[in-house]
Amino acid sequence: MATVLEQVHAALRLKSRALDDNEITPLIEACKADLRMHGVRRVDETDPLIARAIVLYCKAYFGYDDQGERWQACYDGLRDSMELSGDYREEDV
């Protein structure tokens, strides 16, 4: 399975790793912080829904295309669903 960074690269259609440290990785970390701020406590990058949320967040904020608002709405919906789900409200022990 591809790492979340690889998934973001594929979704943004990036071939170079030049932006990883200054752009992509900070976006991934910002997404994880946003998820936690909204009540998602189990933020595991290997979870398919968490990985999808990160990809959507990056597409919204990276400037991937002129559809940032669309990607943001998709992210918000997924994040809110996870926030309400008991599966994501408690950290794994």
Coordinates of N, CA and C in Angstrom, one line a residue:
M1 N 0.8 -1.2 0.0 CA 0.0 0.0 0.0 C 0.9 1.2 0.0
A2 N 0.5 2.2 -0.7 CA 1.3 3.5 -0.9 C 1.1 4.3 0.4
T3 N 2.2 5.0 0.8 CA 2.1 5.9 1.9 C 1.2 7.1 1.6
V4 N 0.8 7.8 2.6 CA -0.1 8.9 2.4 C 0.7 10.0 1.6
L5 N 2.0 10.2 1.7 CA 2.7 11.1 0.9 C 2.7 10.7 -0.5
E6 N 2.8 9.4 -0.8 CA 2.7 8.9 -2.2 C 1.3 9.1 -2.8
Q7 N 0.3 8.9 -1.9 CA -1.0 9.1 -2.4 C -1.3 10.6 -2.7
V8 N -0.8 11.5 -1.9 CA -0.9 12.9 -2.2 C -0.2 13.3 -3.5
H9 N 1.0 12.8 -3.7 CA 1.7 13.0 -4.9 C 0.9 12.6 -6.1
A10 N 0.4 11.4 -6.0 CA -0.4 10.9 -7.2 C -1.7 11.7 -7.4
A11 N -2.4 12.1 -6.3 CA -3.6 12.9 -6.5 C -3.3 14.3 -7.0
L12 N -2.1 14.9 -6.7 CA -1.8 16.2 -7.1 C -1.0 16.1 -8.5
R13 N -0.7 14.9 -8.9 CA 0.0 14.7 -10.1 C 1.4 15.3 -10.1
L14 N 2.1 15.1 -9.0 CA 3.4 15.6 -8.8 C 4.4 14.5 -9.1
K15 N 5.4 14.9 -9.9 CA 6.5 13.9 -10.2 C 7.7 14.2 -9.3
S16 N 7.9 15.4 -9.0 CA 9.1 15.8 -8.2 C 8.8 15.7 -6.7
R17 N 9.9 15.5 -6.0 CA 9.8 15.5 -4.5 C 10.3 16.8 -3.9
A18 N 10.5 17.8 -4.8 CA 11.1 19.1 -4.4 C 10.2 19.9 -3.4
L19 N 8.9 19.7 -3.5 CA 8.0 20.4 -2.6 C 7.6 19.7 -1.3
D20 N 8.2 18.5 -1.1 CA 7.8 17.7 0.0 C 8.0 18.4 1.4
D21 N 9.2 18.9 1.6 CA 9.5 19.4 2.9 C 8.8 20.8 3.2
N22 N 8.7 21.6 2.2 CA 8.1 22.9 2.4 C 6.7 23.1 2.1
E23 N 6.1 22.2 1.4 CA 4.7 22.3 1.0 C 3.8 21.1 1.4
I24 N 4.2 20.0 0.9 CA 3.3 18.8 1.0 C 3.3 18.3 2.5
T25 N 4.4 18.0 3.1 CA 4.4 17.5 4.4 C 3.8 18.5 5.4
P26 N 4.0 19.8 5.3 CA 3.3 20.7 6.2 C 1.7 20.6 6.0
L27 N 1.3 20.5 4.8 CA -0.1 20.3 4.5 C -0.7 19.1 5.2
I28 N 0.0 18.0 5.1 CA -0.4 16.7 5.7 C -0.5 16.9 7.2
E29 N 0.5 17.5 7.8 CA 0.5 17.8 9.3 C -0.7 18.7 9.6
A30 N -0.9 19.7 8.8 CA -2.0 20.7 9.1 C -3.4 19.9 9.0
C31 N -3.5 19.0 8.1 CA -4.7 18.2 8.0 C -4.9 17.4 9.3
K32 N -3.9 16.7 9.7 CA -4.0 15.9 10.9 C -4.3 16.7 12.1
A33 N -3.8 18.0 12.2 CA -4.1 18.9 13.3 C -5.6 19.3 13.2
D34 N -6.0 19.6 12.0 CA -7.4 20.0 11.8 C -8.4 18.8 12.2
L35 N -8.0 17.6 11.8 CA -8.9 16.5 12.2 C -9.0 16.4 13.7
R36 N -7.8 16.5 14.4 CA -7.8 16.4 15.8 C -8.6 17.6 16.5
M37 N -8.5 18.8 15.9 CA -9.2 19.9 16.4 C -10.7 19.7 16.3
H38 N -11.1 19.0 15.3 CA -12.6 18.7 15.1 C -13.0 17.4 15.8
G39 N -12.2 16.9 16.6 CA -12.7 15.7 17.4 C -12.3 14.3 16.9
V40 N -11.6 14.3 15.8 CA -11.1 13.0 15.3 C -9.8 12.7 16.1
R41 N -9.9 11.7 17.0 CA -8.8 11.4 17.8 C -7.9 10.3 17.3
R42 N -8.4 9.4 16.5 CA -7.6 8.3 15.9 C -7.2 8.7 14.5
V43 N -6.0 9.3 14.4 CA -5.5 9.8 13.1 C -4.3 8.9 12.7
D44 N -4.7 7.9 12.0 CA -3.7 6.9 11.6 C -3.6 6.9 10.0
E45 N -2.5 7.3 9.5 CA -2.3 7.5 8.1 C -2.6 6.2 7.2
T46 N -2.6 5.1 7.9 CA -2.8 3.8 7.1 C -4.3 3.5 7.0
D47 N -5.1 4.3 7.8 CA -6.6 4.1 7.7 C -7.0 4.7 6.4
P48 N -7.8 4.0 5.6 CA -8.2 4.5 4.3 C -9.0 5.9 4.3
L49 N -9.8 6.0 5.3 CA -10.6 7.3 5.4 C -9.7 8.5 5.8
I50 N -8.8 8.2 6.7 CA -7.8 9.3 7.1 C -7.0 9.6 5.9
A51 N -6.5 8.6 5.2 CA -5.7 8.9 4.0 C -6.5 9.7 3.0
R52 N -7.7 9.4 2.8 CA -8.6 10.1 1.8 C -8.8 11.5 2.3
A53 N -9.0 11.7 3.6 CA -9.2 13.1 4.1 C -7.9 13.9 3.8
I54 N -6.8 13.3 4.1 CA -5.5 14.0 3.8 C -5.4 14.4 2.4
V55 N -5.7 13.5 1.5 CA -5.6 13.8 0.0 C -6.6 14.9 -0.3
L56 N -7.8 14.9 0.2 CA -8.8 15.9 -0.1 C -8.3 17.3 0.4
Y57 N -7.8 17.3 1.6 CA -7.3 18.5 2.2 C -6.2 19.1 1.4
C58 N -5.2 18.3 1.0 CA -4.1 18.7 0.2 C -4.6 19.3 -1.2
K59 N -5.5 18.6 -1.8 CA -6.1 19.1 -3.1 C -6.8 20.4 -2.9
A60 N -7.4 20.6 -1.8 CA -8.1 21.9 -1.5 C -7.1 23.1 -1.3
Y61 N -6.0 22.8 -0.6 CA -5.1 23.9 -0.2 C -3.8 24.0 -1.0
F62 N -3.5 23.0 -1.8 CA -2.3 23.1 -2.6 C -2.4 24.0 -3.8
G63 N -3.7 24.2 -4.2 CA -3.8 25.0 -5.5 C -3.8 24.1 -6.7
Y64 N -4.2 22.9 -6.5 CA -4.2 21.8 -7.5 C -4.9 22.3 -8.8
D65 N -6.1 22.9 -8.6 CA -6.8 23.4 -9.8 C -7.8 24.5 -9.3
D66 N -8.7 24.9 -10.1 CA -9.6 26.0 -9.7 C -10.8 25.4 -8.9
Q67 N -10.7 24.2 -8.4 CA -11.8 23.6 -7.7 C -11.5 23.4 -6.2
G68 N -10.7 24.3 -5.7 CA -10.4 24.2 -4.3 C -11.6 24.1 -3.3
E69 N -12.6 24.9 -3.6 CA -13.8 24.9 -2.8 C -14.5 23.6 -2.8
R70 N -14.5 23.0 -4.0 CA -15.1 21.6 -4.1 C -14.4 20.6 -3.3
W71 N -13.1 20.6 -3.3 CA -12.3 19.7 -2.6 C -12.4 19.9 -1.1
Q72 N -12.5 21.2 -0.7 CA -12.7 21.6 0.7 C -14.0 21.1 1.2
A73 N -15.1 21.2 0.4 CA -16.4 20.7 0.8 C -16.4 19.2 1.0
C74 N -15.7 18.5 0.1 CA -15.6 17.0 0.2 C -14.8 16.7 1.5
Y75 N -13.7 17.4 1.8 CA -12.9 17.1 3.0 C -13.8 17.4 4.2
D76 N -14.5 18.6 4.3 CA -15.3 18.9 5.4 C -16.4 17.8 5.7
G77 N -17.0 17.3 4.7 CA -18.0 16.3 4.8 C -17.4 15.0 5.4
L78 N -16.3 14.6 4.9 CA -15.6 13.4 5.4 C -15.2 13.6 6.8
R79 N -14.5 14.7 7.1 CA -14.1 15.0 8.5 C -15.2 15.0 9.4
D80 N -16.3 15.7 9.1 CA -17.5 15.7 10.0 C -18.1 14.4 10.2
S81 N -18.1 13.5 9.2 CA -18.6 12.1 9.4 C -17.7 11.3 10.3
M82 N -16.4 11.5 10.2 CA -15.5 10.8 11.1 C -15.6 11.4 12.5
E83 N -15.8 12.7 12.6 CA -16.0 13.3 13.9 C -17.2 12.7 14.7
L84 N -18.2 12.4 14.0 CA -19.4 11.8 14.6 C -19.4 10.3 14.8
S85 N -18.4 9.6 14.2 CA -18.3 8.2 14.3 C -17.5 7.8 15.6
G86 N -18.1 6.9 16.3 CA -17.4 6.4 17.5 C -16.0 5.8 17.2
D87 N -15.9 5.3 16.0 CA -14.6 4.6 15.6 C -13.4 5.6 15.6
Y88 N -13.7 6.9 15.4 CA -12.6 7.9 15.3 C -12.6 8.9 16.5
R89 N -13.5 8.7 17.4 CA -13.5 9.7 18.5 C -12.5 9.3 19.7
E90 N -12.1 8.1 19.7 CA -11.1 7.6 20.7 C -9.9 7.1 20.1
E91 N -8.7 7.5 20.7 CA -7.5 7.0 20.2 C -7.3 5.5 20.5
D92 N -6.6 4.8 19.7 CA -6.3 3.4 19.9 C -5.5 3.3 21.2
V93 N -5.7 2.3 22.0 CA -5.0 2.1 23.2 C -4.0 1.0 23.0

